[in-house]
Amino acid sequence: MRFKALDLNLLVALDVLLDEQSVTRAAERLNVSQPAMSAALSRLREYFGEPLFVLHGKRMIPTAAALRMQLPLKELLQDVDVLVTETTHFDPATSDRRFRIATSDFLLAVVFPALAQRLHKIAPGITMDCIQPSELTTQLMDQGELDLFITPEQQVSPDHPAELLFEERYVVVGWAGNPMFSGGKITEEDFFRAGHVVVEIGRQARTSFAETHLRTSNQERRIEMKVSSFLIAPEMVVNTMKLTVMHQRLARLFANRLEIAIAEVPFDFPAMREMIQYHQTRVNDTGLRWLIDEIKQLG
Amino acid sequence: MRFKALDLNLLVALDVLLDEQSVTRAAERLNVSQPAMSAALSRLREYFGEPLFVLHGKRMIPTAAALRMQLPLKELLQDVDVLVTETTHFDPATSDRRFRIATSDFLLAVVFPALAQRLHKIAPGITMDCIQPSELTTQLMDQGELDLFITPEQQVSPDHPAELLFEERYVVVGWAGNPMFSGGKITEEDFFRAGHVVVEIGRQARTSFAETHLRTSNQERRIEMKVSSFLIAPEMVVNTMKLTVMHQRLARLFANRLEIAIAEVPFDFPAMREMIQYHQTRVNDTGLRWLIDEIKQLG
DNA sequence: CAAATCCAGTGCTTTGAAACGCATCGCTAA
DNA sequence: TTAGCGATGCGTTTCAAAGCACTGGATTTG
């Protein structure tokens, strides 16, 4: 029952070895002991009649033959993944699948609590790994290391399918005691006179959708504070005269907890289109489809 | 050390099951007992949460999900094959590889005995499966079921690399007692007056290179006999006035055994270009390269 | 209609590959 | 020198998978 006398499972060992270039770390990643991993490597060596890795100082240097396999092997395992997850019958109630999702803390705050609650009921076995989007996200997506990428339309990768999750309007948020908000709305003049709190994520100064848009407008604002999370910004305006522009849903969420006032943006401001994106090869992944639809229902 | 909790070796079982649509036959093909195969199937079922095959009378009917996997799975295993044989270090002295070769009995007779002899010395573990070329050969090649296809230039598949093995001239062969050959050569007039033995292989009347060429010439011959093997034709001319056009090397081989005379074709006749062809994905297969070079040396 | 066949699935036992823990050795780099 | 890492040895353990014998359903045959 072997394929050409090769235990195909050894290929996953080889893949991880090529990634880690270390027997010990590969062993850790696969949850086996170091000797077990070493044995797997020696089986691979025997099969291929090739050292595959040579010890050089503390590093395991892959041989040319091993390196040649790296990419095709990754693709191969990716293909297996696709083949297998596509046909695996997905039953939310019993599945113990782990989804890896890249999403902003804005979404984490406004839709994921409800999602978690719902999944707890209808899919208790399912777990989610949420990571912050960064410059590497698209790369992760390409490698199939990511199941879902939820992001404003501007950031979607052109190589993968994307669907509209929802449209989100922006509002101006300030302290409830700020006289600017006395009429229930604020003026454009007030807006640009006030100090602002803006959100910038990551070292690369990935500005949020709202920021990007505001900067392209010709008016100048005084940015008094930059924070790295959408969830912090509203905290910063309380008891000050500062303003911040944020997602309407998030503002409403905080309205219950903080002494904040909400007003419409006093000039034309586009809505943000939040997209949900998945790997191109996962079109037929029923489990993923299910999750997307769940998220959409809550979006 | 598993890939997503799946024993990858089960995929080969699934592949064979899809091919055979029978647990028993699949078991035979993989040299395991029928219950072992049945157990493998049930493991697959459990993993996919899918029946995969349903028993209907005596047949195992694959479900839609199983059918969807058939092709991708085949391709996948083909990829594994390529990946693995490319990097497997090939040592003729110890290799026990089996090569599958499609070639005419002409070549079998003139180069393979010497090849077999040589391999016996330098590569005792290697075995060769030689099959007759037919309409299905190209298909076999496409599916990667064939390592080498040796054939006249006219029959090579455009989809795969082909290299020139040798050029082969044709000669006229007749009985040694045939007066036509008295001068060491025969005349064009004699040639067309005589009765001929021609070779046609397969039911589809796949004519040999020489036949195809002769037919396009405007002169008529009297075909007194058709045989299905290049090796039989010379036998048929002995003690008769019949002629046959055949490969020079083969004629020389038979000259030692039969009472035959050899003469040049008494008119312009092109040489045949014998090509050796292998699957496009096997360009880097060192073992195959080695065998090709061995054959070329003897060609 | 009964008998014979065929074939997938099941229960039980056996086995063997591989993992583990632990120790050790040899090597290299800091 | 010390620390880190890979390979190796050894006895133990484990558990998946194989084999064998059998069941039961369905089809074909006499």
XYZ file of C-alpha atoms (C1' of nucleotides) in Angstrom:
658
model
C 0.000 0.000 0.000
C 2.948 2.221 -0.555
C 3.623 4.506 -3.453
C 6.782 3.200 -5.071
C 7.924 1.889 -1.737
C 7.846 5.403 -0.330
C 5.893 6.280 2.750
C 4.189 9.406 1.480
C 3.910 10.721 5.000
C 7.640 11.211 4.944
C 7.085 13.952 2.404
C 5.466 16.131 5.017
C 8.473 15.545 7.217
C 10.722 16.581 4.377
C 8.662 19.666 3.762
C 8.962 20.793 7.352
C 12.651 19.947 7.407
C 13.189 22.126 4.376
C 11.302 24.903 6.088
C 13.081 24.721 9.379
C 16.477 23.473 8.313
C 16.713 21.940 11.718
C 15.796 18.501 12.932
C 14.950 19.679 16.390
C 12.667 22.462 15.295
C 11.031 20.293 12.659
C 10.384 17.742 15.364
C 8.774 20.369 17.549
C 6.554 21.553 14.744
C 5.314 18.066 14.047
C 5.024 17.165 17.716
C 7.423 14.281 17.610
C 10.639 13.665 19.464
C 13.967 14.702 18.035
C 15.134 11.115 17.532
C 11.907 10.308 15.727
C 12.497 13.186 13.359
C 16.078 12.166 12.891
C 14.876 8.680 12.037
C 12.421 10.074 9.517
C 15.218 12.004 7.903
C 17.381 8.928 7.726
C 14.519 7.050 6.071
C 14.258 9.824 3.524
C 17.977 9.630 2.978
C 17.831 5.950 2.420
C 14.962 6.256 -0.005
C 16.509 8.980 -2.092
C 20.042 7.647 -1.770
C 21.002 11.236 -1.030
C 22.143 13.022 2.116
C 19.481 15.727 1.531
C 20.962 17.774 4.370
C 24.535 18.117 5.423
C 25.526 19.294 8.836
C 27.584 22.410 8.595
C 28.403 23.856 11.931
C 25.073 24.252 13.631
C 23.089 24.496 10.458
C 21.575 21.756 8.382
C 22.334 22.830 4.841
C 20.016 21.288 2.285
C 21.765 19.743 -0.698
C 20.982 20.858 -4.213
C 18.700 17.875 -4.685
C 16.755 18.736 -1.556
C 16.458 22.364 -2.547
C 15.130 21.403 -5.933
C 12.301 19.623 -4.199
C 11.352 22.453 -1.902
C 8.979 24.345 -4.116
C 7.377 21.479 -5.993
C 6.896 19.734 -2.699
C 5.144 22.719 -1.177
C 2.887 22.936 -4.184
C 2.233 19.254 -3.988
C 1.138 19.407 -0.382
C -0.936 22.428 -1.186
C -2.650 20.382 -3.878
C -3.279 17.616 -1.415
C -4.743 20.136 0.955
C -7.104 21.448 -1.682
C -8.117 18.002 -2.840
C -8.764 16.832 0.640
C -10.560 19.783 2.157
C -12.730 20.123 -0.892
C -14.147 16.690 -0.558
C -14.119 16.370 3.164
C -17.705 16.468 4.172
C -18.109 19.427 6.471
C -20.434 19.187 9.420
C -20.266 22.282 11.638
C -21.614 20.390 14.625
C -18.770 17.898 14.674
C -15.952 19.579 12.773
C -12.808 20.396 14.707
C -11.367 22.467 11.944
C -9.169 25.459 12.665
C -9.639 28.515 10.505
C -6.913 31.078 10.100
C -8.256 34.534 9.559
C -6.562 37.860 9.052
C -8.762 40.718 10.128
C -8.597 44.118 11.752
C -9.460 44.618 15.378
C -12.372 46.707 14.201
C -14.023 43.622 12.793
C -12.838 41.543 15.675
C -14.735 43.887 17.936
C -17.926 44.315 15.938
C -18.643 40.954 14.384
C -16.479 38.334 16.033
C -18.030 38.349 19.483
C -21.387 37.525 17.939
C -19.688 35.008 15.654
C -17.951 33.331 18.544
C -21.233 33.122 20.382
C -22.987 31.599 17.414
C -20.215 29.123 16.672
C -20.187 28.069 20.278
C -23.740 26.910 19.754
C -23.717 25.413 16.286
C -20.070 24.499 15.844
C -18.448 24.004 19.227
C -15.440 22.155 17.819
C -14.322 24.889 15.505
C -11.478 27.190 16.422
C -10.246 30.383 14.845
C -6.798 31.886 14.693
C -7.093 35.598 14.082
C -4.038 37.514 13.049
C -3.440 41.179 12.325
C -3.190 42.046 8.681
C 0.276 43.214 7.711
C 2.504 43.483 4.688
C 2.951 39.725 4.860
C -0.713 38.874 4.762
C -0.959 38.583 1.006
C 2.072 36.374 1.016
C 0.522 34.140 3.650
C -2.589 33.976 1.555
C -0.612 32.980 -1.521
C 1.013 30.176 0.394
C -2.320 28.862 1.518
C -1.472 29.526 5.155
C -4.515 31.692 5.530
C -8.145 30.752 5.141
C -9.730 34.176 5.129
C -8.572 37.713 4.705
C -11.087 40.381 5.611
C -10.031 43.798 4.494
C -11.138 47.027 2.856
C -11.468 46.812 -0.882
C -8.258 48.767 -1.423
C -6.151 46.043 0.137
C -7.578 42.966 -1.520
C -5.157 40.863 -3.476
C -6.061 40.703 -7.164
C -5.048 37.035 -7.311
C -7.825 35.680 -5.148
C -11.587 35.836 -5.139
C -13.112 38.510 -2.945
C -16.698 39.055 -1.919
C -18.359 42.076 -0.390
C -18.999 41.552 3.283
C -20.675 44.868 4.006
C -20.335 48.569 3.483
C -19.350 50.673 6.434
C -19.974 54.367 6.917
C -17.701 56.569 8.923
C -18.686 58.928 11.701
C -16.973 61.549 13.799
C -16.578 60.671 17.444
C -15.737 62.962 20.283
C -16.266 63.368 23.999
C -19.916 63.648 24.988
C -18.996 66.811 26.861
C -17.505 68.408 23.790
C -19.645 71.464 22.903
C -19.018 70.884 19.195
C -21.554 68.064 19.347
C -24.272 70.149 21.014
C -26.452 70.289 17.899
C -26.188 66.551 17.258
C -23.911 67.316 14.344
C -20.651 69.123 13.914
C -19.551 71.642 11.354
C -16.790 71.243 8.858
C -15.070 74.214 10.447
C -15.081 72.583 13.871
C -13.846 69.358 12.352
C -10.723 70.862 10.917
C -10.053 73.123 13.885
C -10.070 70.273 16.360
C -7.193 67.997 17.245
C -7.469 64.450 15.921
C -6.698 60.970 17.000
C -5.784 58.707 14.105
C -5.114 55.020 13.816
C -1.979 53.698 12.196
C -1.248 50.025 12.220
C 2.148 48.432 12.055
C 5.538 50.028 11.655
C 5.013 50.509 7.958
C 2.430 53.145 8.788
C -0.413 51.257 7.216
C -3.019 53.889 7.469
C -6.631 53.017 7.805
C -9.122 53.538 5.054
C -10.470 56.690 6.645
C -7.000 58.158 7.092
C -5.965 57.422 3.561
C -9.027 59.172 2.326
C -8.710 62.194 4.586
C -5.120 62.769 3.593
C -5.982 62.989 -0.039
C -8.405 65.787 0.740
C -6.806 69.180 0.635
C -7.693 70.357 4.098
C -5.187 70.126 6.926
C -5.952 68.585 10.274
C -3.928 68.710 13.444
C -3.081 65.157 14.363
C -2.547 65.168 18.079
C -2.232 61.489 18.597
C -1.626 58.311 16.710
C -2.697 54.990 18.118
C -2.250 51.499 16.779
C -5.716 50.128 17.285
C -9.213 51.119 16.351
C -10.291 50.121 19.808
C -8.072 52.644 21.531
C -9.016 55.711 19.560
C -12.390 56.353 21.218
C -10.855 56.064 24.672
C -8.573 58.901 23.732
C -11.220 61.451 22.993
C -13.076 61.181 26.297
C -12.558 64.201 28.502
C -10.755 66.014 25.691
C -11.726 68.126 22.748
C -10.160 65.701 20.338
C -12.047 64.059 17.518
C -11.601 60.817 15.703
C -13.119 59.435 12.557
C -14.195 55.864 12.932
C -16.446 53.106 11.728
C -20.077 53.663 12.534
C -20.613 50.207 14.008
C -17.636 50.520 16.249
C -18.738 53.947 17.399
C -22.178 52.613 18.291
C -20.580 49.787 20.200
C -18.551 52.232 22.258
C -21.450 54.581 22.747
C -22.744 52.240 25.423
C -19.519 52.144 27.310
C -17.866 55.512 26.995
C -19.013 59.056 27.265
C -18.776 59.730 23.602
C -20.841 61.628 21.094
C -21.345 60.586 17.483
C -21.934 62.826 14.519
C -21.949 62.497 10.801
C -18.846 63.500 8.916
C -19.593 67.118 7.948
C -18.610 66.671 4.333
C -18.731 64.061 1.640
C -17.080 60.924 2.809
C -17.188 57.567 1.046
C -18.288 54.372 2.685
C -15.678 51.676 3.117
C -16.299 48.394 1.366
C -15.191 45.563 3.594
C -14.296 42.522 1.538
C -13.803 38.911 2.450
C -11.200 37.057 0.514
C -10.071 33.435 0.280
C -7.489 31.453 -1.630
C -8.282 30.900 -5.266
C -7.980 27.153 -4.942
C -10.521 27.015 -2.143
C -13.550 27.865 -4.212
C -15.105 24.503 -3.529
C -14.194 24.258 0.104
C -17.569 23.687 1.695
C -16.327 24.336 5.206
C -14.869 27.663 4.265
C -18.012 28.540 2.341
C -20.042 27.827 5.409
C -17.905 30.083 7.563
C -18.026 32.906 5.043
C -21.795 32.732 4.983
C -21.944 32.764 8.748
C -19.791 35.865 8.845
C -21.832 37.514 6.132
C -25.008 36.959 8.106
C -23.522 38.841 11.008
C -21.829 41.496 8.908
C 3.878 13.293 11.312
C 0.634 13.215 9.439
C -0.722 15.675 6.994
C -3.891 17.063 8.513
C -4.436 13.792 10.301
C -4.589 11.983 6.985
C -2.344 9.080 6.192
C -1.208 10.147 2.748
C -0.635 6.544 1.784
C -4.379 6.121 1.782
C -4.490 8.351 -1.263
C -2.811 5.696 -3.349
C -5.398 3.219 -2.116
C -8.131 5.613 -3.139
C -6.566 6.078 -6.522
C -6.500 2.377 -7.202
C -10.017 1.951 -5.845
C -11.251 4.579 -8.248
C -9.493 2.775 -11.048
C -10.761 -0.662 -10.246
C -14.092 0.119 -8.661
C -13.647 -3.065 -6.726
C -12.149 -3.661 -3.326
C -10.927 -7.113 -4.236
C -9.207 -6.107 -7.436
C -7.711 -3.017 -5.845
C -6.350 -5.266 -3.127
C -4.791 -7.543 -5.689
C -3.159 -4.668 -7.477
C -1.598 -3.384 -4.309
C -0.675 -6.835 -3.068
C -2.659 -6.656 0.094
C -5.498 -8.810 1.350
C -9.061 -7.897 0.550
C -9.903 -7.092 4.183
C -6.887 -4.826 4.382
C -8.181 -2.942 1.392
C -11.634 -2.814 2.848
C -10.173 -1.388 6.026
C -8.299 1.226 4.033
C -11.530 2.192 2.361
C -13.289 2.498 5.662
C -10.481 4.732 6.919
C -10.930 6.894 3.877
C -14.632 6.985 4.530
C -14.125 8.036 8.073
C -11.673 10.727 7.110
C -13.823 12.233 4.415
C -17.080 11.654 6.236
C -18.359 10.334 2.929
C -19.265 6.855 1.699
C -17.054 7.382 -1.391
C -18.336 4.114 -2.860
C -21.726 2.548 -2.552
C -22.310 -1.109 -3.149
C -24.749 -1.645 -5.947
C -25.172 -5.258 -6.827
C -21.682 -6.460 -7.527
C -20.314 -3.088 -8.410
C -18.828 -0.448 -6.198
C -20.222 2.781 -7.555
C -18.147 5.821 -6.681
C -20.087 8.744 -5.275
C -19.944 12.147 -6.885
C -17.426 13.314 -4.327
C -15.161 10.376 -5.075
C -15.428 10.909 -8.796
C -14.511 14.532 -8.428
C -11.264 13.454 -6.868
C -10.315 10.941 -9.516
C -8.512 13.167 -11.949
C -6.861 15.597 -9.544
C -5.714 12.629 -7.526
C -4.127 10.980 -10.519
C -2.349 14.175 -11.379
C -1.242 14.520 -7.819
C 0.310 11.084 -7.724
C 1.888 11.734 -11.065
C 3.457 14.843 -9.555
C 4.723 12.822 -6.651
C 6.192 10.362 -9.075
C 8.004 13.069 -10.969
C 9.242 14.751 -7.826
C 10.483 11.538 -6.382
C 12.111 9.890 -9.357
C 13.802 13.111 -10.322
C 15.625 13.410 -7.079
C 16.163 9.779 -6.337
C 19.816 9.254 -6.795
C 20.217 6.721 -9.548
C 22.919 4.122 -9.295
C 22.715 1.570 -12.103
C 24.623 -1.001 -10.114
C 22.070 -1.110 -7.314
C 18.881 0.256 -8.840
C 15.950 -2.107 -9.089
C 13.950 0.225 -11.235
C 11.565 -1.084 -13.867
C 11.434 0.768 -17.149
C 8.437 0.553 -19.407
C 9.321 0.877 -23.052
C 7.236 0.810 -26.174
C 9.265 -0.325 -29.165
C 8.957 -2.336 -32.348
C 10.208 -5.879 -32.576
C 12.727 -4.624 -35.101
C 14.485 -2.685 -32.378
C 13.895 -5.428 -29.901
C 15.814 -7.713 -32.209
C 18.675 -5.444 -33.197
C 19.502 -3.429 -30.108
C 17.864 -4.983 -27.109
C 19.827 -8.235 -26.947
C 23.028 -6.247 -26.673
C 21.330 -3.892 -24.228
C 20.150 -6.747 -22.079
C 23.638 -8.163 -22.059
C 25.171 -4.870 -21.055
C 22.592 -4.170 -18.368
C 23.128 -7.614 -16.964
C 26.688 -6.563 -16.276
C 26.390 -2.973 -15.157
C 22.818 -2.854 -13.872
C 21.696 -6.309 -12.858
C 18.755 -5.087 -10.831
C 17.070 -3.218 -13.629
C 14.136 -4.716 -15.488
C 12.396 -3.651 -18.639
C 8.807 -4.063 -19.751
C 8.639 -3.851 -23.502
C 5.291 -3.383 -25.155
C 4.247 -3.165 -28.792
C 3.437 0.316 -29.981
C -0.215 0.753 -30.839
C -2.810 3.458 -31.140
C -2.858 3.642 -27.365
C 0.821 4.249 -26.933
C 0.630 8.020 -27.042
C -2.132 7.902 -24.511
C -0.050 5.737 -22.215
C 2.776 8.181 -22.609
C 0.545 11.089 -21.709
C -0.557 9.331 -18.565
C 3.019 8.750 -17.534
C 2.583 4.993 -17.735
C 5.420 4.731 -20.202
C 9.051 5.650 -19.724
C 10.254 5.447 -23.304
C 8.694 5.339 -26.713
C 11.032 4.422 -29.549
C 9.498 5.028 -32.909
C 10.058 6.406 -36.389
C 9.947 10.153 -36.615
C 6.513 10.096 -38.220
C 4.894 8.620 -35.124
C 6.399 10.777 -32.414
C 3.996 12.683 -30.252
C 4.434 16.431 -30.556
C 3.788 16.855 -26.833
C 6.931 15.214 -25.580
C 10.644 15.614 -26.166
C 12.149 13.321 -28.770
C 15.763 12.657 -29.643
C 17.270 10.999 -32.666
C 18.425 7.500 -31.851
C 19.845 6.596 -35.263
C 19.068 6.648 -38.945
C 18.273 3.380 -40.597
C 18.586 2.550 -44.285
C 16.361 0.041 -45.995
C 17.458 -2.875 -48.137
C 15.775 -5.437 -50.316
C 15.923 -8.969 -49.015
C 15.226 -12.154 -50.904
C 16.148 -15.809 -50.968
C 19.844 -16.428 -51.533
C 18.869 -18.754 -54.381
C 16.838 -16.058 -56.089
C 18.555 -15.296 -59.453
C 17.535 -11.647 -59.194
C 20.336 -11.171 -56.688
C 23.008 -12.755 -58.873
C 24.787 -9.509 -59.564
C 24.787 -8.450 -55.905
C 22.148 -5.894 -56.739
C 18.665 -6.056 -58.205
C 17.019 -3.940 -60.858
C 14.035 -1.719 -60.405
C 12.234 -3.833 -62.977
C 12.837 -7.030 -61.012
C 11.750 -5.306 -57.844
C 8.347 -4.413 -59.132
C 7.807 -7.664 -60.975
C 8.420 -9.781 -57.899
C 5.915 -10.715 -55.260
C 6.358 -8.943 -51.898
C 6.078 -9.670 -48.238
C 5.031 -6.648 -46.210
C 4.676 -6.004 -42.515
C 1.515 -4.590 -41.039
C 1.165 -4.266 -37.332
C -2.057 -4.242 -35.399
C -5.604 -4.390 -36.641
C -5.582 -0.742 -37.543
C -3.193 -1.610 -40.380
C -0.397 0.475 -38.981
C 1.961 0.160 -41.848
C 5.660 0.315 -41.359
C 7.718 3.260 -42.430
C 8.941 1.457 -45.547
C 5.420 0.465 -46.561
C 4.025 3.897 -46.095
C 6.739 5.273 -48.283
C 6.425 2.651 -51.003
C 2.704 3.177 -51.283
C 3.075 6.830 -51.981
C 5.327 6.004 -54.920
C 3.387 5.562 -58.118
C 4.574 2.078 -59.016
C 2.461 -0.955 -58.195
C 3.768 -3.999 -56.399
C 2.157 -7.368 -55.982
C 1.782 -7.957 -52.264
C 1.688 -11.690 -51.834
C 1.790 -11.805 -48.098
C 1.274 -9.642 -45.099
C 2.825 -10.517 -41.776
C 2.566 -8.849 -38.443
C 6.188 -8.817 -37.414
C 9.409 -7.591 -38.871
C 11.032 -10.773 -37.659
C 8.804 -13.021 -39.716
C 9.195 -11.329 -43.076
C 12.675 -12.655 -43.885
C 11.593 -16.182 -43.070
C 8.938 -15.868 -45.721
C 11.223 -15.147 -48.615
C 13.488 -18.145 -48.192
C 12.945 -20.757 -50.890
C 10.639 -18.406 -52.779
C 11.031 -15.634 -55.299
C 9.440 -13.156 -52.969
C 11.132 -9.967 -51.859
C 10.788 -7.851 -48.801
C 12.021 -4.396 -47.927
C 13.465 -4.240 -44.498
C 15.821 -2.458 -42.141
C 19.452 -2.924 -43.006
C 20.507 -3.903 -39.505
C 17.815 -6.497 -39.253
C 18.709 -7.904 -42.650
C 22.323 -8.237 -41.620
C 21.281 -9.967 -38.459
C 19.278 -12.501 -40.414
C 21.965 -12.941 -43.005
C 23.795 -15.176 -40.565
C 20.870 -17.391 -39.896
C 18.863 -17.648 -43.058
C 19.681 -18.202 -46.671
C 18.936 -14.693 -47.691
C 20.491 -12.220 -50.062
C 20.629 -8.488 -49.483
C 20.645 -5.758 -52.079
C 20.219 -2.036 -52.120
C 16.828 -0.660 -52.978
C 17.087 -0.047 -56.734
C 15.730 3.466 -56.557
C 15.770 6.449 -54.249
C 14.569 5.497 -50.844
C 14.786 7.643 -47.740
C 16.378 6.519 -44.536
C 14.136 6.135 -41.534
C 14.846 8.309 -38.508
C 14.307 6.307 -35.353
C 13.469 8.596 -32.455
C 13.474 8.025 -28.740
C 10.826 9.840 -26.761
C 10.056 10.352 -23.089
C 7.485 12.153 -21.015
C 7.849 15.902 -20.883
C 7.952 15.946 -17.104
C 10.853 13.503 -17.010
C 13.481 15.817 -18.397
C 15.439 15.690 -15.168
C 15.021 12.019 -14.485
C 18.619 10.920 -14.152
C 17.810 7.233 -14.315
C 15.894 7.624 -17.533
C 18.642 9.791 -18.963
C 21.128 7.079 -18.174
C 19.058 4.446 -19.959
C 18.575 6.642 -23.015
C 22.296 7.156 -23.264
C 22.917 3.448 -22.948
C 20.499 2.758 -25.762
C 21.993 5.478 -27.897
C 25.432 3.953 -27.527
C 24.148 0.704 -28.917
C 21.962 2.283 -31.579
C -36.223 -22.927 -6.352
C -32.176 -24.232 -4.495
C -27.294 -24.264 -5.033
C -23.295 -22.161 -6.149
C -20.640 -17.871 -6.600
C -19.031 -13.559 -5.840
C -17.831 -9.890 -3.048
C -17.747 -6.355 0.589
C -17.661 -6.008 5.333
C -16.548 -7.669 10.352
C -14.337 -9.884 14.423
C -10.352 -11.468 16.166
C -5.522 -12.132 16.550
C -0.962 -10.996 15.276
C 2.728 -8.277 13.967
C 5.833 -4.919 12.939
C 7.049 -0.249 12.095
C 7.747 3.697 14.454
C 7.662 6.540 18.424
C 9.377 7.365 23.007
C 12.512 8.190 26.813
C 16.944 8.431 27.939
C 21.643 8.378 27.435
C 25.677 9.181 24.814
C 28.908 10.627 21.311
C 31.017 13.888 18.193
C 31.151 18.161 16.307
C 30.981 23.290 16.019
C 30.397 27.934 17.452
C 30.228 31.379 20.779
C 34.955 25.728 28.244
C 30.286 25.466 27.554
C 26.198 25.058 25.031
C 23.614 23.473 21.224
C 22.567 20.137 17.821
C 22.491 15.855 15.084
C 23.068 11.103 15.062
C 22.871 6.655 17.259
C 21.855 2.886 20.454
C 18.681 0.321 23.277
C 14.844 -1.380 25.467
C 10.026 -0.520 25.737
C 5.591 0.514 24.163
C 1.980 1.296 21.347
C -1.233 1.135 17.909
C -2.374 1.020 13.301
C -2.705 -2.153 9.833
C -2.268 -6.774 8.095
C -3.803 -11.487 7.899
C -7.223 -15.170 8.544
C -11.625 -16.901 8.884
C -16.182 -15.917 8.564
C -20.842 -13.574 7.669
C -24.372 -11.970 4.896
C -26.373 -9.938 0.854
C -26.854 -10.205 -4.117
C -26.404 -12.486 -8.584
C -26.012 -16.174 -11.537
C -26.644 -20.964 -12.642
C -28.391 -25.668 -12.834
